Coordinates of C-alpha atoms in Angstrom, one line a residue:
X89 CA 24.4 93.6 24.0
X90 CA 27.2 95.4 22.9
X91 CA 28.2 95.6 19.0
X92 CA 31.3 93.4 19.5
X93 CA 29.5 90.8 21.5
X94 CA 26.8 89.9 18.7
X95 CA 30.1 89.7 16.0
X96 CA 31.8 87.2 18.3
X97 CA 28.5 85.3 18.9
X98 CA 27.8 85.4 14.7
X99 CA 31.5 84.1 14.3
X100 CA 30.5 81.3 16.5
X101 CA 27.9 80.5 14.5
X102 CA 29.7 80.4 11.5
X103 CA 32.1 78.1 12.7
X104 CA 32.2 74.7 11.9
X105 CA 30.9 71.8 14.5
X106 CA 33.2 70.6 15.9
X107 CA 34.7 66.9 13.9
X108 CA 32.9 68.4 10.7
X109 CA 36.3 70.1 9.8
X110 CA 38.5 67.0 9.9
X111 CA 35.1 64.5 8.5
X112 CA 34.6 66.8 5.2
X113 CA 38.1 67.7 4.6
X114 CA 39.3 64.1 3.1
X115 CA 36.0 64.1 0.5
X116 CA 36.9 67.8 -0.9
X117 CA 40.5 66.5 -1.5
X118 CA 39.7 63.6 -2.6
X119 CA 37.1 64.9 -5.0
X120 CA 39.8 67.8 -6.2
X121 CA 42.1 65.0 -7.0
X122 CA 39.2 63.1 -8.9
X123 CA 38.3 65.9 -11.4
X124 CA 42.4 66.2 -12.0
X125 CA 42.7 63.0 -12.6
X126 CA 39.5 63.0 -14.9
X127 CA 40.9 65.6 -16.8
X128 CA 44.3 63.6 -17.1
X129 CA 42.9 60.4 -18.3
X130 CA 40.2 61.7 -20.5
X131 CA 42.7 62.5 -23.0
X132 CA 44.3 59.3 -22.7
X133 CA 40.9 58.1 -23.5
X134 CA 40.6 59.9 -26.2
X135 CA 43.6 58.4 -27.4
X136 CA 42.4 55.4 -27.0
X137 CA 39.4 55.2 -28.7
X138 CA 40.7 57.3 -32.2
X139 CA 43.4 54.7 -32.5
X140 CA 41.2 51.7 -31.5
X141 CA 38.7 53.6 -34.1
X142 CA 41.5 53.6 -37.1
X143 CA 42.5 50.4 -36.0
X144 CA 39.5 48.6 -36.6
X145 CA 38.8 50.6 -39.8
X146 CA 41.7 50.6 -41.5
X147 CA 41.2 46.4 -41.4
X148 CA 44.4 46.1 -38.7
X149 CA 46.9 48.1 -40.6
X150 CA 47.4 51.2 -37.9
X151 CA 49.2 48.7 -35.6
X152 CA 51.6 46.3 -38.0
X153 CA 55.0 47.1 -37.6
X154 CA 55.9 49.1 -40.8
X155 CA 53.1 51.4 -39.9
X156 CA 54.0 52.0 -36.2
X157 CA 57.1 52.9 -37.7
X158 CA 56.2 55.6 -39.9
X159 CA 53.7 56.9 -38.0
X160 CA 56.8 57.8 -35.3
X161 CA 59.0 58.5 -38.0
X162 CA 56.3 61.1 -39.6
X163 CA 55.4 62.8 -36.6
X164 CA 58.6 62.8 -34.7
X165 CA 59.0 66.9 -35.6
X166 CA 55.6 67.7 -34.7
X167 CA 56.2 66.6 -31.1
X168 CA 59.7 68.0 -31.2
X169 CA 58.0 71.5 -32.2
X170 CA 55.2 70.9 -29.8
X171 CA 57.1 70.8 -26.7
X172 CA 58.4 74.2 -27.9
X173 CA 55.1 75.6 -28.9
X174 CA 54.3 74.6 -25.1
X175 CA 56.6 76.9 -23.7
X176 CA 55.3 79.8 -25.6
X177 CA 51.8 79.0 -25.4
X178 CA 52.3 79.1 -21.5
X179 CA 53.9 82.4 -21.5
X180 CA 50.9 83.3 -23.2
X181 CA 52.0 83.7 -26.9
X182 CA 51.8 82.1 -30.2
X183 CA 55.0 81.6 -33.4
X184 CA 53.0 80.7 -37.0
X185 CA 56.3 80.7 -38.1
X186 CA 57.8 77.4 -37.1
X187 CA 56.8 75.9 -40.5
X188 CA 58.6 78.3 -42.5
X189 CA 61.5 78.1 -40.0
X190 CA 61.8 74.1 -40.8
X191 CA 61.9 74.7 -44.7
X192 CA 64.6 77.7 -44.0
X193 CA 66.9 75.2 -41.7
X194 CA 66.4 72.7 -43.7
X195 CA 67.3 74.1 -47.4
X196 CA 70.4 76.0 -45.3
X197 CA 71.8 72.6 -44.1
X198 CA 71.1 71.3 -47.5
X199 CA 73.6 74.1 -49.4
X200 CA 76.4 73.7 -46.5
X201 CA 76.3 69.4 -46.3
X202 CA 75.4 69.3 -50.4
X203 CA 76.4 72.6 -52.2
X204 CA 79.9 73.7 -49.8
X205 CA 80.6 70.0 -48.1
X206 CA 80.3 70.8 -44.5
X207 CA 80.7 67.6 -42.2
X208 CA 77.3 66.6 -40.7
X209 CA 78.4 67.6 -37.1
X210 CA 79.2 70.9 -38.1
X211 CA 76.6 72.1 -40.7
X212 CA 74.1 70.7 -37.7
X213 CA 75.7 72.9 -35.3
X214 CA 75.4 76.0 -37.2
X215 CA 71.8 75.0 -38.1
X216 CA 70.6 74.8 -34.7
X217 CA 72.5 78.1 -33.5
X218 CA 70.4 79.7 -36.8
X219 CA 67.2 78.3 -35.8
X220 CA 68.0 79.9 -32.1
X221 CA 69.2 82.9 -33.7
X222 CA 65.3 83.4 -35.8
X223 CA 63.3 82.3 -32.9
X224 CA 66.1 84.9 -30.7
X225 CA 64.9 87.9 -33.4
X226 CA 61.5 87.4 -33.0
X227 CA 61.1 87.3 -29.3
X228 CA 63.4 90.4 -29.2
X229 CA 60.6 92.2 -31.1
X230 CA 57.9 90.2 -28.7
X231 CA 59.9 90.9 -25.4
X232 CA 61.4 94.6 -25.8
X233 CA 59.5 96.3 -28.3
X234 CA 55.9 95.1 -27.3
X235 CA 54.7 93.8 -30.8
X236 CA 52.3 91.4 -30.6
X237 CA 53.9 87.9 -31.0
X238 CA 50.9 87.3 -33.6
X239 CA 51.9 89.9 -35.8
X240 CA 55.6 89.3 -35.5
X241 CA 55.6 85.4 -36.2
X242 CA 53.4 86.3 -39.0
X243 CA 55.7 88.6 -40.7
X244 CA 58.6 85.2 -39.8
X245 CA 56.7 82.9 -41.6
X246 CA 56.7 85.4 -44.7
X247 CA 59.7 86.3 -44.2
X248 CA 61.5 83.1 -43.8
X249 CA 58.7 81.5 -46.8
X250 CA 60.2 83.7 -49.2
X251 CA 64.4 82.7 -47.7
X252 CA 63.4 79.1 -48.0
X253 CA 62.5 79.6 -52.4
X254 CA 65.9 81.7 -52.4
X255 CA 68.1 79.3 -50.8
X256 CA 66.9 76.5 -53.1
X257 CA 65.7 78.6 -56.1
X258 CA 62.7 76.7 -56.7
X259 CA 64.5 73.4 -56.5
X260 CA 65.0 70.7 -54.5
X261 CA 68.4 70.2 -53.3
X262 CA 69.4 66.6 -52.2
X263 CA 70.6 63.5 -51.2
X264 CA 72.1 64.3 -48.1
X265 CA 75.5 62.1 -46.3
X266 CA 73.9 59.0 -45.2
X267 CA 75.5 60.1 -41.3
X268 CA 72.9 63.0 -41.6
X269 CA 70.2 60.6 -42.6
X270 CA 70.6 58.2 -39.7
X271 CA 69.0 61.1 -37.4
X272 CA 65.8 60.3 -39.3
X273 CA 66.6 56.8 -40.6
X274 CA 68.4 55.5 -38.4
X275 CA 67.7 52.8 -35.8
X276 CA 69.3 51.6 -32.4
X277 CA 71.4 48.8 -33.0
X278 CA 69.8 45.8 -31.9
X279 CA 72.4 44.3 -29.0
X280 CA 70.1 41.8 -28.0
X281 CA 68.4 40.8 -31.5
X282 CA 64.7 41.1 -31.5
X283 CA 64.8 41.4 -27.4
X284 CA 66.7 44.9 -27.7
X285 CA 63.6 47.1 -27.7
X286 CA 61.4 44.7 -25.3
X287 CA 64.5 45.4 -22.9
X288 CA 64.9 48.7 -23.4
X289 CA 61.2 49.2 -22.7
X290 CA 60.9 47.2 -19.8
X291 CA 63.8 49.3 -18.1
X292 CA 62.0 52.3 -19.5
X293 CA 58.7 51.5 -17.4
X294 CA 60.3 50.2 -14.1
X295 CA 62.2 53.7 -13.8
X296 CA 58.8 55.4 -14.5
X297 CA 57.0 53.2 -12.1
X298 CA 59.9 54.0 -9.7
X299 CA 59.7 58.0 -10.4
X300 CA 56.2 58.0 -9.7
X301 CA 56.0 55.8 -6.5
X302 CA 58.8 58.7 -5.4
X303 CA 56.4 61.7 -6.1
X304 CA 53.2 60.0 -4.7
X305 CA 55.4 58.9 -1.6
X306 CA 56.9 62.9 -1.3
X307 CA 53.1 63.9 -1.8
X308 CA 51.8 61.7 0.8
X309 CA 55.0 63.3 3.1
X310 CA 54.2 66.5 2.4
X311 CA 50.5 66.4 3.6
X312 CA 49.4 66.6 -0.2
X313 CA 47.2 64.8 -2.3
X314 CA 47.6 61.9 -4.1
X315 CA 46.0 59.1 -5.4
X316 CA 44.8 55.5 -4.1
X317 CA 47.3 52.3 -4.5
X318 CA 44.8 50.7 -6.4
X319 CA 44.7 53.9 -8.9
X320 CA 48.8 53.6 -8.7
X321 CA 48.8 50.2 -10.0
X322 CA 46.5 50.4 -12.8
X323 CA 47.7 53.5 -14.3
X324 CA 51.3 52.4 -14.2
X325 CA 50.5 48.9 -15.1
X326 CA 48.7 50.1 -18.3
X327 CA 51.1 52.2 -18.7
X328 CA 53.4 49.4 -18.4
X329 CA 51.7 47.0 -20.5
X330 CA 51.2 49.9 -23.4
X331 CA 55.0 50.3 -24.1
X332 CA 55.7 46.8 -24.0
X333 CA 52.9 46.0 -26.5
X334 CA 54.5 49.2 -28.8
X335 CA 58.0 48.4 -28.2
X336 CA 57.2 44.2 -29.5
X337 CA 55.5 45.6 -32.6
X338 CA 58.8 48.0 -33.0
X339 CA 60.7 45.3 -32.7
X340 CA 59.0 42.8 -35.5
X341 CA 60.4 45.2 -37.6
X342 CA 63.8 46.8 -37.3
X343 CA 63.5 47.9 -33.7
X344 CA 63.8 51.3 -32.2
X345 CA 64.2 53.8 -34.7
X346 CA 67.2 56.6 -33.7
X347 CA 64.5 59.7 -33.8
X348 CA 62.1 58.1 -31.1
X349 CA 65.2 58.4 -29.1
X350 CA 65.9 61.7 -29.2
X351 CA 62.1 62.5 -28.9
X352 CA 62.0 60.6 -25.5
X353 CA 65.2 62.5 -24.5
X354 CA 63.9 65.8 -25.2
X355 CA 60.4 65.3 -23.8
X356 CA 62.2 64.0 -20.6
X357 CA 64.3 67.3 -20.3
X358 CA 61.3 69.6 -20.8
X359 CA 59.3 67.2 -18.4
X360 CA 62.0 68.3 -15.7
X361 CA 62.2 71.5 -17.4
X362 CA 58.7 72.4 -16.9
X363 CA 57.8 70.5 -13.4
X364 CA 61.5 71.1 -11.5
X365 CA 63.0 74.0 -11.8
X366 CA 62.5 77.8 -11.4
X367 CA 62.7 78.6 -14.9
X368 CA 59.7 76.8 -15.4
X369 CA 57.7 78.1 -12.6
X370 CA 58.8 81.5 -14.1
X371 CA 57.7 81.1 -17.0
X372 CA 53.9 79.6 -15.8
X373 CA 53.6 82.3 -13.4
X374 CA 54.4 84.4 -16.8
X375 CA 51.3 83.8 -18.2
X376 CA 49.3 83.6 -15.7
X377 CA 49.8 86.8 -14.3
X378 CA 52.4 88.8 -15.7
X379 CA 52.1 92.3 -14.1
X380 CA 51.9 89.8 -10.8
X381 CA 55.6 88.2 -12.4
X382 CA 57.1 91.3 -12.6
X383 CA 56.0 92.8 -9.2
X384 CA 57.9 89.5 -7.8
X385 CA 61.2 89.8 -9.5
X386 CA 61.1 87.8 -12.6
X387 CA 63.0 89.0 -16.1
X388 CA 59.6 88.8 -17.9
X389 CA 61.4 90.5 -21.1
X390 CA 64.3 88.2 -20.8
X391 CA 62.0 85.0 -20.2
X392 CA 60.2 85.9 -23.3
X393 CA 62.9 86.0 -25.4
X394 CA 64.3 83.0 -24.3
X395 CA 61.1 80.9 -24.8
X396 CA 61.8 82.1 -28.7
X397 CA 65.0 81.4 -29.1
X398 CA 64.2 77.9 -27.5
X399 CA 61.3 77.2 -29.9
X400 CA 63.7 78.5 -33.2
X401 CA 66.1 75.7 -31.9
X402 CA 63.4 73.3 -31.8
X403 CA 61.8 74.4 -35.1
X404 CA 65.6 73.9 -36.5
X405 CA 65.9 70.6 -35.2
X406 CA 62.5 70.3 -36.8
X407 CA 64.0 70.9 -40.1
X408 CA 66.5 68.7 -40.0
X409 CA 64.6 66.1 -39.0
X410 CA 62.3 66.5 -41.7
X411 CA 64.8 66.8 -44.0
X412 CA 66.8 63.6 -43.3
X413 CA 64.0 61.4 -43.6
X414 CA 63.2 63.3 -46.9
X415 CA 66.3 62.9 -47.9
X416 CA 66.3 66.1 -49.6
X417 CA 65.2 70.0 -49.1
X418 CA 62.2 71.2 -51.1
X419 CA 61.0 74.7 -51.5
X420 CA 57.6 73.6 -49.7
X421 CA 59.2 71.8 -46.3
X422 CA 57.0 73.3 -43.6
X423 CA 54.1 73.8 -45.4
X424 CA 51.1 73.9 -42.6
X425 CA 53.5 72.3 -39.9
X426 CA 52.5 75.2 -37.2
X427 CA 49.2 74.1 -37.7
X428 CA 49.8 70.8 -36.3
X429 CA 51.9 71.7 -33.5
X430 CA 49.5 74.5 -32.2
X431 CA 46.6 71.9 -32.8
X432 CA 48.6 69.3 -30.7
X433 CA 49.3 72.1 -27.7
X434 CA 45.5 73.0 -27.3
X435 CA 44.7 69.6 -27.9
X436 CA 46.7 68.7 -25.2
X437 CA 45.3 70.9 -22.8
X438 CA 47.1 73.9 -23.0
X439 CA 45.3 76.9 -22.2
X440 CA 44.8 79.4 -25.3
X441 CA 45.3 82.7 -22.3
X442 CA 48.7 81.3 -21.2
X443 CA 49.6 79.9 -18.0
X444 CA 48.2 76.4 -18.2
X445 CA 49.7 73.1 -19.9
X446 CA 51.8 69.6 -19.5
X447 CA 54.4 68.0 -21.3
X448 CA 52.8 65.0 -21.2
X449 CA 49.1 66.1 -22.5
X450 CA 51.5 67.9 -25.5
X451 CA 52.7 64.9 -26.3
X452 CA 49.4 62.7 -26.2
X453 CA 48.0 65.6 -28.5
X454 CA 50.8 65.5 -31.0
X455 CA 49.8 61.7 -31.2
X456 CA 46.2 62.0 -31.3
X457 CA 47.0 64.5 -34.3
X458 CA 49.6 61.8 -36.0
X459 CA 47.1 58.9 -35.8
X460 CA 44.5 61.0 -37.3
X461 CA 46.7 62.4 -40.1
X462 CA 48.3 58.4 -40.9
X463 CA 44.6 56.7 -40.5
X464 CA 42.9 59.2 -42.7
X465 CA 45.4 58.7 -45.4
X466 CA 45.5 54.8 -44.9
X467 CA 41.3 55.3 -45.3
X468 CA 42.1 57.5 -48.7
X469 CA 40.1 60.5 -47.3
X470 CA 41.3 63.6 -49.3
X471 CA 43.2 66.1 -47.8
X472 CA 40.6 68.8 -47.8
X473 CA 38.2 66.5 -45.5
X474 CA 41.6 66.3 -43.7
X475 CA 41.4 69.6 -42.7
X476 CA 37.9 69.5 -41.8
X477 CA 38.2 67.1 -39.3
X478 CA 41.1 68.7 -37.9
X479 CA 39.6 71.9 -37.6
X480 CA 36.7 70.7 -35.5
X481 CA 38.8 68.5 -33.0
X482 CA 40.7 72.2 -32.5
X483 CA 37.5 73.9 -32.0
X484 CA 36.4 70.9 -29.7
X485 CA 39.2 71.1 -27.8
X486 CA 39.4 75.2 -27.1
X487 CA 35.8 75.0 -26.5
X488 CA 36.7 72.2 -23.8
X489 CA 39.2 74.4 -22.3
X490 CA 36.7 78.0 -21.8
X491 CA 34.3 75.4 -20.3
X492 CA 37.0 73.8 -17.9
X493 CA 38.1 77.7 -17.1
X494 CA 34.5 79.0 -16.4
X495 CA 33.7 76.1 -13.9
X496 CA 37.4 76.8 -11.8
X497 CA 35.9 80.3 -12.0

């Protein structure tokens, strides 16, 4: 028998019988979409469970009104910095100085709204075209001069540290107009009385339930995977059921406060951002391969950069943000923040090599960090124990993450 005859007769072998193909295809997929799904839901879990924990400890004061509130109104720039962080993360870098950005953007609209009398409006312009500018100058040095993005934010958060205690000369600089405080303070004005926010959020979850009955429909159209009805209808009805039950508690109080909507906005853009467009598969496809990037056409210098400058806008809108509910700039605004938002990223699933993370596990880790930070100081644990516990969720959670990327391998 000739050499080619035993290679076709081994390729028969090989082959599948014939019906196994089309019987074992629907449990692989299945089972793929399983483990995603897992991995989705476990951090909602996790969620769960640390807020049901504080809850409960805490004797029922992590839920009432006043709390919700400040909880939101606390964390509101660490999500806002976080979905920036993201970005970066993804195209496989890191900024430490987003905390020393907020205190610099923050004491600078202080002197033009305070000191010189710029109008809100405008002083907030020029603030968030100075935050875009920093994060600009750092990825410059990231992008086109090849310095590590470690070493260069470093240097920022020195660099704009020492700004910050020049611009305010050791003192705090304050009150701000009360327009400027309403992006902080502010809250939606109730139309409806105390109905406004249940409205609001029951219009808010029947366009989500409608968005993702469109993808799993386009899924299912496309010959891709997607998950059972049943699956459908719990998630979105817990979903569902969850923002109602947040947006009732909002509303015992003085309803929706104006920052949560400019946080939903923004994680809705960088949602699409991130899951729609080509700059966002760019910039994935950044970190995960970047010599592959560049072979395919993409700008990988220009892409960088831009990732910067959009985190420096975010940090500045950071700044503000802190500043208004404050009230006032003080030489130590910032203090730690990066912390936080990097915790939150990796938290949230984003992969410390680049090329891995979602909007919406960012966001679920910023929270799982804010309801840690507000129940620990509702419980009176110090802040060094703070920091403890912190550091070990971090470690938990990149350890998570080699594990998850050694199985895939």
């Amino acid at each position: 028998m000739s050499e080619i005859s035993v290679s076709k007769a081994m390729i028969r072998l090989t082959e599948p019988l014939p019906g196994t193909k089309a019987a074992g295809e629907p449990q692989v997929r299945r089972g793929r979409l399983a483990m995603a799904q897992l991995r989705d839901y476990g951090l909602v879990f996790a969620l769960a469970v640390i807020t049901l924990f504080f809850e409960y400890a805490t004797g029922g004061v992590l839920f009432q009104p006043l709390n919700l509130t400040n909880l939101i109104l606390q964390n509101s720039y660490v999500v806002v910095m976080a979905l920036g962080m993201l970005l970066v993360i993804v195209a496989g870098h890191i900024d430490l100085s987003i905390g020393s950005v907020v205190g610099f953007v923050g004491a600078l609209a202080a002197l033009l709204m305070v000191r010189f009398g710029f109008d809100p409006f405008t002083a907030t312009v020029l603030c968030l075209a100075v935050g875009a500018a920093i994060g600009g100058l750092q990825g410059y040095f990231v992008a086109y001069l090849g310095i590590p993005s470690f070493i260069v934010t470093l240097a920022g958060m020195l660099v704009f540290r020492g700004l910050t205690l020049a611009l305010l000369q050791g003192a705090s600089i304050g009150p701000f107009p009360e327009v400027f405080q309403l992006l902080a303070k502010g809250f939606l004005a109730n139309f409806a009385g105390p109905w406004t926010a249940l409205l609001i959020a029951l219009a808010l979850s029947l366009i989500l339930v409608g968005l993702n009955g469109r993808r799993r429909a386009a899924r299912l159209r496309n010959g891709g995977e997607a998950e059972s009805w049943a699956a459908f209808i719990f998630r979105n009805g817990m979903t569902t059921i969850v923002i109602l039950a947040f947006a009732y508690q909002m509303s015992a109080y003085r309803g929706l406060p104006n920052v949560l909507l400019v946080m939903f906005a923004l994680v809705m853009l960088y949602r699409f951002v991130t899951t729609r467009t080509t700059i966002g598969r760019r910039i994935y496809a950044l970190g995960g391969n970047i010599k592959a990037a560049r072979l395919s056409g993409i700008r990988t210098e220009r892409l960088t950069f831009l990732t910067f400058a959009n985190m420096g806008a975010l940090a500045g809108l950071a700044g503000m943000i802190f500043a208004a509910w404050l009230n006032t700039a003080t030489p130590k605004a910032g203090v730690g923040f990066e912390l936080d938002v990097i915790a939150a990223c990796f938290i949230g699933g984003a992969s410390a090599s680049g090329g891995i993370g979602k909007v919406s596990g960012v966001v679920i880790g910023a929270f799982i960090i804010g309801v840690m930070n507000n129940g620990m100081s509702i419980l009176g644990i110090g802040v060094d124990y703070q920091q403890v516990i912190k550091g070990i969720v971090l470690l938990a959670a990149v350890c998570l993450d080699v594990y998850n990327k050694n199985n895939r391998a």
